[in-house]
Short mmCIF file of C-alpha atoms in Angstrom, two decimals:
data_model
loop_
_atom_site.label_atom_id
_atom_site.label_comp_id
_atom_site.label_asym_id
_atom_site.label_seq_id
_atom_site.Cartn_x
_atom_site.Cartn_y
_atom_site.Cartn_z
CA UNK W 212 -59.05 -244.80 -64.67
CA UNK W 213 -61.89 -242.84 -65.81
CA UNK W 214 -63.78 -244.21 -69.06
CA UNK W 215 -63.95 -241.65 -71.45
CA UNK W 216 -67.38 -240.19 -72.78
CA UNK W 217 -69.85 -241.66 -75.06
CA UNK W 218 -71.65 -239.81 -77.42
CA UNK W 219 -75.09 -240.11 -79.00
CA UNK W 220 -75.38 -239.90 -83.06
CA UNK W 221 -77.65 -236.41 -82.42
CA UNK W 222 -76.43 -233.43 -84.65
CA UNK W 223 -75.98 -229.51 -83.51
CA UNK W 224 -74.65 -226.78 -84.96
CA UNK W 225 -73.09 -223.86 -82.48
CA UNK W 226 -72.77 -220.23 -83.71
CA UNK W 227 -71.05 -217.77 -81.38
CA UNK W 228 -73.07 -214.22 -81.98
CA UNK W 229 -71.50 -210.75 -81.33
CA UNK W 230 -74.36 -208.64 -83.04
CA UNK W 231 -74.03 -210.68 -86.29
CA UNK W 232 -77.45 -208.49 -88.05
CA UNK W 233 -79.36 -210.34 -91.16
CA UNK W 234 -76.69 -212.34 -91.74
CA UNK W 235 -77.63 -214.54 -88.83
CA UNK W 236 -80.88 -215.02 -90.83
CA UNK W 237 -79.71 -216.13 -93.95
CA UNK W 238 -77.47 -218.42 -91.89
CA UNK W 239 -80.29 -220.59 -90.42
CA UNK W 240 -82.57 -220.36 -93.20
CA UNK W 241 -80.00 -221.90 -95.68
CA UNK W 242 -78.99 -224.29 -93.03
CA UNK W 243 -82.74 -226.00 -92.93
CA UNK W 244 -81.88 -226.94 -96.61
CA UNK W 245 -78.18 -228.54 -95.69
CA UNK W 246 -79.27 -231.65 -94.13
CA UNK W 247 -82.07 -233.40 -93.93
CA UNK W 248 -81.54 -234.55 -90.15
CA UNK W 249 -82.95 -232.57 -87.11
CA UNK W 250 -80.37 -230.10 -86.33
CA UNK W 251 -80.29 -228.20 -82.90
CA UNK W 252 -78.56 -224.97 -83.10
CA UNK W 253 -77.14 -223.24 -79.85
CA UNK W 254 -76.53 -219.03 -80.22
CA UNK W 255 -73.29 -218.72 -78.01
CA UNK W 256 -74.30 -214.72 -77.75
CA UNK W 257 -71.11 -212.58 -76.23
CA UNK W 258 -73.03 -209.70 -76.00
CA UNK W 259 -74.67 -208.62 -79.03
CA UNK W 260 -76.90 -205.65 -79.13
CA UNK W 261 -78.50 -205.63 -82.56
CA UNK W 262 -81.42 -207.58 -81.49
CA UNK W 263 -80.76 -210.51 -83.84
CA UNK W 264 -79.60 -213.27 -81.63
CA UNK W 265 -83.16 -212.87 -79.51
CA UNK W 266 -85.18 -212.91 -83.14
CA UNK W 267 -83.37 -215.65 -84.39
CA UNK W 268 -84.04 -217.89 -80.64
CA UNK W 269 -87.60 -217.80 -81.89
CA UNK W 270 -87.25 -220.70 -83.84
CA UNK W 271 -87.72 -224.11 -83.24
CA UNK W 272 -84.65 -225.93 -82.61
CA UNK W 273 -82.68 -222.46 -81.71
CA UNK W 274 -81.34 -221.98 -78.39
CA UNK W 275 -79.55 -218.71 -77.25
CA UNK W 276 -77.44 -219.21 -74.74
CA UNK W 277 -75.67 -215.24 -73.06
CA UNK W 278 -72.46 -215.71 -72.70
CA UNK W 279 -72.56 -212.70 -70.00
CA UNK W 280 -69.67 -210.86 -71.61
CA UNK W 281 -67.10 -210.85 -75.07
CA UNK W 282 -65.70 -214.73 -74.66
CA UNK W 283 -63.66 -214.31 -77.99
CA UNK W 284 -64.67 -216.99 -80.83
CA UNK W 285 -63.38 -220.04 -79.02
CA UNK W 286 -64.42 -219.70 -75.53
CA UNK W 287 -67.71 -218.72 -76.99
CA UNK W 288 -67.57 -222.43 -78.69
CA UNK W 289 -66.96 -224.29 -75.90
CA UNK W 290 -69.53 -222.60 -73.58
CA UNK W 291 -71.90 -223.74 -76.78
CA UNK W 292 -70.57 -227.15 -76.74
CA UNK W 293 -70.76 -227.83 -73.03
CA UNK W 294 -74.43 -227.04 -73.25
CA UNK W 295 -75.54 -229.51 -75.32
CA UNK W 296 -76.32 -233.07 -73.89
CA UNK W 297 -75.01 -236.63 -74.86
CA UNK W 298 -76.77 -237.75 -76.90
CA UNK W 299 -74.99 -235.05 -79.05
CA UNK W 300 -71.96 -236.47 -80.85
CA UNK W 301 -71.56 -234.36 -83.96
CA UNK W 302 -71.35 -230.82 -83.50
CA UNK W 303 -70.70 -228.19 -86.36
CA UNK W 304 -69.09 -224.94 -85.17
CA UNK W 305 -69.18 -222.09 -87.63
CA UNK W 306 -69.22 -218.35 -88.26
CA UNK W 307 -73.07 -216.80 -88.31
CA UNK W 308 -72.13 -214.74 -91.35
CA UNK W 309 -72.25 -218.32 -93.59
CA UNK W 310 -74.64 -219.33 -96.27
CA UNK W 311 -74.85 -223.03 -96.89
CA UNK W 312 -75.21 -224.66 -100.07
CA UNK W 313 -77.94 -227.72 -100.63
CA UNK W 314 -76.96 -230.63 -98.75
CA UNK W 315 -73.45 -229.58 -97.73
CA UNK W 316 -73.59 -230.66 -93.58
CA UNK W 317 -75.04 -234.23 -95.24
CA UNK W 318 -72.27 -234.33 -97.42
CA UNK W 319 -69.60 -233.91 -94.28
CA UNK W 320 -71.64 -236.03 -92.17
CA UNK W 321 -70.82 -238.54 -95.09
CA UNK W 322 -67.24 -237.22 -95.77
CA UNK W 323 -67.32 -238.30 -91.86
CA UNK W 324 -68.16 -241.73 -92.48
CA UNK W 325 -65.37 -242.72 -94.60
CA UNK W 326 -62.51 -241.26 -92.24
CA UNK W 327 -63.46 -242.82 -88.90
CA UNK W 328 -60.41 -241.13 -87.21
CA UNK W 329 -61.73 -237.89 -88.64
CA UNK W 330 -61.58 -235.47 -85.47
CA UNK W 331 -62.73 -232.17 -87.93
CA UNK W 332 -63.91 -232.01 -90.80
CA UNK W 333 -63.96 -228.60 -93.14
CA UNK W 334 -65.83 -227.69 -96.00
CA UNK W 335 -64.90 -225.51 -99.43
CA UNK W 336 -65.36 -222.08 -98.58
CA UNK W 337 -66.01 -220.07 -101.36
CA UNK W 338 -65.98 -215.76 -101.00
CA UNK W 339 -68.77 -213.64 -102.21
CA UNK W 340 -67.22 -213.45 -105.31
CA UNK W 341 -67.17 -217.36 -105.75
CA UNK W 342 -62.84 -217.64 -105.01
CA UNK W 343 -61.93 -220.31 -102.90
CA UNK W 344 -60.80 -219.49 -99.77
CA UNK W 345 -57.65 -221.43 -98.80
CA UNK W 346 -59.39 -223.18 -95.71
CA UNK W 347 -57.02 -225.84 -95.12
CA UNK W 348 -53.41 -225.78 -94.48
CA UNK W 349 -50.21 -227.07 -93.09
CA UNK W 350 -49.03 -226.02 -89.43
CA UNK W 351 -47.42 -222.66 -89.72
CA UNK W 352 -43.85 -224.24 -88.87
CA UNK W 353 -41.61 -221.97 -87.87
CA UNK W 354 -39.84 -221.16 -91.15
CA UNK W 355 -43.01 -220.89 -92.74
CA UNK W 356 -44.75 -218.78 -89.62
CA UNK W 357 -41.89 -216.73 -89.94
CA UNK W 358 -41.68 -216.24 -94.14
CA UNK W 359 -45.59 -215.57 -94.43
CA UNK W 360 -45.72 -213.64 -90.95
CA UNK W 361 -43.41 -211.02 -92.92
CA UNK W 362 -44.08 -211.07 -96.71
CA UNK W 363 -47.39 -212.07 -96.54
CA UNK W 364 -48.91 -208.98 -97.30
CA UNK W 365 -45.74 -207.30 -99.41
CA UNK W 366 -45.24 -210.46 -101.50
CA UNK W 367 -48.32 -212.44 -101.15
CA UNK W 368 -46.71 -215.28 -103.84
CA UNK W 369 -43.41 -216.07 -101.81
CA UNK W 370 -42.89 -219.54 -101.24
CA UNK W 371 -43.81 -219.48 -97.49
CA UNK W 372 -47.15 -217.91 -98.08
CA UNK W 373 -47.90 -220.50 -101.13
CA UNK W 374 -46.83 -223.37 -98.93
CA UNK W 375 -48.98 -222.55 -96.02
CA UNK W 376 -51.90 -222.02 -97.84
CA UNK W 377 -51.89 -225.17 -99.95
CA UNK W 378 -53.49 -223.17 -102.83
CA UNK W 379 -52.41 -225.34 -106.00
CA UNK W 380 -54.71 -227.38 -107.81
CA UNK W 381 -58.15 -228.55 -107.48
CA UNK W 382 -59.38 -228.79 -104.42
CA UNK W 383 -59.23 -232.05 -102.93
CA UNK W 384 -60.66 -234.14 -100.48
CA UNK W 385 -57.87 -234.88 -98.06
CA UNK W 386 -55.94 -234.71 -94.44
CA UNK W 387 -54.66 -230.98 -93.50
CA UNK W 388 -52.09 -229.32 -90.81
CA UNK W 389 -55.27 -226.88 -89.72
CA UNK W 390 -59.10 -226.14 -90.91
CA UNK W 391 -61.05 -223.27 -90.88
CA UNK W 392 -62.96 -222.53 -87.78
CA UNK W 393 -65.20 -220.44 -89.65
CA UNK W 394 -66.89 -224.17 -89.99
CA UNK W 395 -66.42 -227.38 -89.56
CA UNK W 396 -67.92 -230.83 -88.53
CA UNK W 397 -66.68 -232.04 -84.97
CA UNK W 398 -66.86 -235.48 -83.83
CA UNK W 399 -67.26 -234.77 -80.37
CA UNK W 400 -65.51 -237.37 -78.92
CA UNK W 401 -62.35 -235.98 -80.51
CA UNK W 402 -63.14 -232.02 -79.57
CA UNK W 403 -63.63 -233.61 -76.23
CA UNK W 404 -60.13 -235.69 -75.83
CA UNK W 405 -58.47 -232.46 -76.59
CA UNK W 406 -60.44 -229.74 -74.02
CA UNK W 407 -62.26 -228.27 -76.91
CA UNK W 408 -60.65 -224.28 -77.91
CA UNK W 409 -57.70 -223.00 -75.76
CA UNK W 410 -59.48 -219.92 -74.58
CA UNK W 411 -56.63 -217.84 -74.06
CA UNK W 412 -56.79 -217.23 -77.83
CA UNK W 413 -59.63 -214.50 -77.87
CA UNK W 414 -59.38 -214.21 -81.91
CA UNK W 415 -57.55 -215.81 -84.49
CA UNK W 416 -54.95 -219.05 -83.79
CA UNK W 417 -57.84 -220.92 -81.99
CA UNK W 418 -58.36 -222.96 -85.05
CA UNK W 419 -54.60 -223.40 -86.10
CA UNK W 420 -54.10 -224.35 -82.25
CA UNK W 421 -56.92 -226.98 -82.34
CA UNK W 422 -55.97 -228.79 -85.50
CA UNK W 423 -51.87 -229.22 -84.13
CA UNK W 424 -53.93 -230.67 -80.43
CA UNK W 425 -56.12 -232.60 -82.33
CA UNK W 426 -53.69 -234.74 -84.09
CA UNK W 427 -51.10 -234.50 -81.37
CA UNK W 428 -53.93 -237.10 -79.93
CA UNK W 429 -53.97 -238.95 -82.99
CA UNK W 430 -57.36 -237.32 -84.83
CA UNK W 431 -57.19 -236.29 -88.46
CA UNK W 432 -58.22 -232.51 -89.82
CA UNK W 433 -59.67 -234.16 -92.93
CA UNK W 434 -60.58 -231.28 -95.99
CA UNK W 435 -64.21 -232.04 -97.56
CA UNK W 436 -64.26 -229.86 -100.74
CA UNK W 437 -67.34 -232.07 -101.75
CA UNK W 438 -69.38 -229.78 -99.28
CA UNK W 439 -69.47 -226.06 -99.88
CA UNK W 440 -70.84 -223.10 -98.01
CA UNK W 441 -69.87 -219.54 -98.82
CA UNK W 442 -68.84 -216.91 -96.12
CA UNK W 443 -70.12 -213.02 -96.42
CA UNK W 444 -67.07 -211.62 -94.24
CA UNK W 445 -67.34 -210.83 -90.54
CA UNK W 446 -69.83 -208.10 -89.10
CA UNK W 447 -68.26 -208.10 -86.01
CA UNK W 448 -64.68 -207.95 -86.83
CA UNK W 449 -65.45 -205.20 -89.00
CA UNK W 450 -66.04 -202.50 -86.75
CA UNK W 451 -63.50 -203.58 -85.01
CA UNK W 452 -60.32 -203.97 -87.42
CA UNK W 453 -57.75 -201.89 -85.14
CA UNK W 454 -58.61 -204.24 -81.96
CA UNK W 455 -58.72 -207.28 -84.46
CA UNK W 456 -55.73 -206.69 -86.13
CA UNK W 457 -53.36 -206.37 -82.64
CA UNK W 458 -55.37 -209.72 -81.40
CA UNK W 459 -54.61 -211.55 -84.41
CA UNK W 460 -50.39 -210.54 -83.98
CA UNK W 461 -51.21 -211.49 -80.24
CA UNK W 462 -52.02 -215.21 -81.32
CA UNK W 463 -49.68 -215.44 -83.85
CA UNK W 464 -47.11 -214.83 -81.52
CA UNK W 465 -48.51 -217.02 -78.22
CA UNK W 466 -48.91 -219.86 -81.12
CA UNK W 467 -45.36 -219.70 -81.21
CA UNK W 468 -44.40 -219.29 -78.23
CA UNK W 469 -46.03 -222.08 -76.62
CA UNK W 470 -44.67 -224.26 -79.44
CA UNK W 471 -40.75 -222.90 -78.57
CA UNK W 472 -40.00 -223.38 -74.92
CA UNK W 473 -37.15 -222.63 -72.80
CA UNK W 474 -34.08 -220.35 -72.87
CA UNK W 475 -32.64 -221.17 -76.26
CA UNK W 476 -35.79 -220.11 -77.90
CA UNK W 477 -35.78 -216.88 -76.17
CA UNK W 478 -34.04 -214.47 -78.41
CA UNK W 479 -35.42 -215.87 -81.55
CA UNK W 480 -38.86 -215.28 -79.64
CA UNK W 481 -38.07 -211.65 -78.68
CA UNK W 482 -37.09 -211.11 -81.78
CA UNK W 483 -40.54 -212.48 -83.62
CA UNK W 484 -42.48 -210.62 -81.13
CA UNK W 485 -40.75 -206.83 -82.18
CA UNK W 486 -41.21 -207.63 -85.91
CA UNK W 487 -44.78 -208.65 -85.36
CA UNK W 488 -45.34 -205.23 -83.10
CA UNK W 489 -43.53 -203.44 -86.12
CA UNK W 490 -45.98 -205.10 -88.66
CA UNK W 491 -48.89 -204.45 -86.50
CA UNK W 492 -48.16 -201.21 -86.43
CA UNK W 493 -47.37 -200.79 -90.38
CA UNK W 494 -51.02 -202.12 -90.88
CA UNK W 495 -53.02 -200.45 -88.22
CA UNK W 496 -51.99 -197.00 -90.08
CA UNK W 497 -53.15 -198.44 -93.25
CA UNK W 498 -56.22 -199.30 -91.91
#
């Protein structure tokens, strides 16, 4: 039987870059003031052309690493993650479009500490605007994939949406269905029991999908409100909204799917997949 890996108490932080612009900047220069240990950061670039991936690899401690083509987010991850070394056993993978407050990785690194079957770790997330993004939730069930899937956007207070989110009262530091993959705090050893990202999800789902695998092995998706960073909104999706917005329905739906094997599931499946092609197309003409 093979042992499984050791890791090292080393931190890195890996950012997957699809011409990301200043906000890449802003990213690593507020992220020198959110610890105080060495931090090694690794660009996962899937094929930016802006230039800023190549500035920002002029620091110290920045590695970019080309992808050779458009990975998605989590395939982009794990190519980051498989090029660090051992000695390596806390690794923070987040968005490049993120501004960290004053000592938040410290703070998760210490949120860490107190929840040794922690697998992931996730901090507050505030908007531009200083709301609070809903960054950790229950497992979109199928009751609940199904409620918020449809009146999510008509209705954004039905009681699927509001129970998914997990939105009520102050924010808490506690154990969640999913996190954010915009950031969080990795143990490694648990991102490494599980295969790290199921790649097949190019966009959206890869974080719902990890947190279910994660504690499907027995790891906790533990919510660390105590740490804060605030995310600008993403460059790259932007430009992109109509492509975005079909592989977002595609994940949705494969999330599902994979979850609801076999014959009996089949018509309910067939029947999810047409309402989510129907609200696909509903939003692409409003966008």
């Amino acid at each position: 039987m093979t042992e499984p890996k050791t890791y090292g108490d080393r931190l890195a932080v890996v950012t997957v870059t699809y011409s990301p612009g200043e906000t890449l900047e802003r990213f690593l220069d507020t992220l020198t003031k959110a610890t105080t240990r060495d931090v090694h950061v690794v660009l996962a670039d899937n094929g930016s052309t802006d230039g800023a991936p190549e500035k920002a690899a002029e620091r110290e401690h920045v590695h970019l690493l080309r992808t050779g083509e458009n990975l998605g987010y989590g395939a982009g991850a794990n190519r980051g993650v498989a090029e660090l070394d051992d000695s390596y056993g806390w690794v923070v993978i987040a968005n490049p479009d993120l501004e960290w407050e004053p000592g938040s990785l410290d703070e998760l690194l210490a949120v860490a500490e107190r929840w040794p079957r922690g697998g992931a770790f996730g901090p507050l997330i505030r908007e531009p605007d200083g709301t609070v993004y809903p960054s950790a939730r229950l497992l979109p069930s199928l009751g609940r994939g199904i409620g918020h899937a449809l009146f999510g956007k008509v209705w954004p207070g039905n009681p699927w949406t509001r129970a998914y989110r997990q939105e009520r009262g102050e924010p808490v530091e506690r154990t969640a269905g999913w996190l954010s993959g915009s950031c969080q705090l990795l143990r490694r050893e648990a991102f490494d029991s599980v295969g790290g990202f199921d790649p097949r999800y190019f966009m959206y789902f890869e974080d719902v999908d990890l947190g279910d695998r994660l504690a499907r092995a027995g790891w906790l998706n533990v919510y660390a409100p105590s740490a804060a960073v605030m995310h600008l909104g993403g460059q790259a999706t932007s430009r992109a909204s109509a492509r975005m917005l079909a592989a977002h329905h595609e994940s949705a739906y494969r999330y599902l799917a994979d979850r609801h094997r076999g014959p009996a599931w089949r018509p309910l499946l067939l029947a999810i997949r047409l309402g989510l092609a129907i609200r696909l197309r509903l939003e692409t003409r409003r966008s």
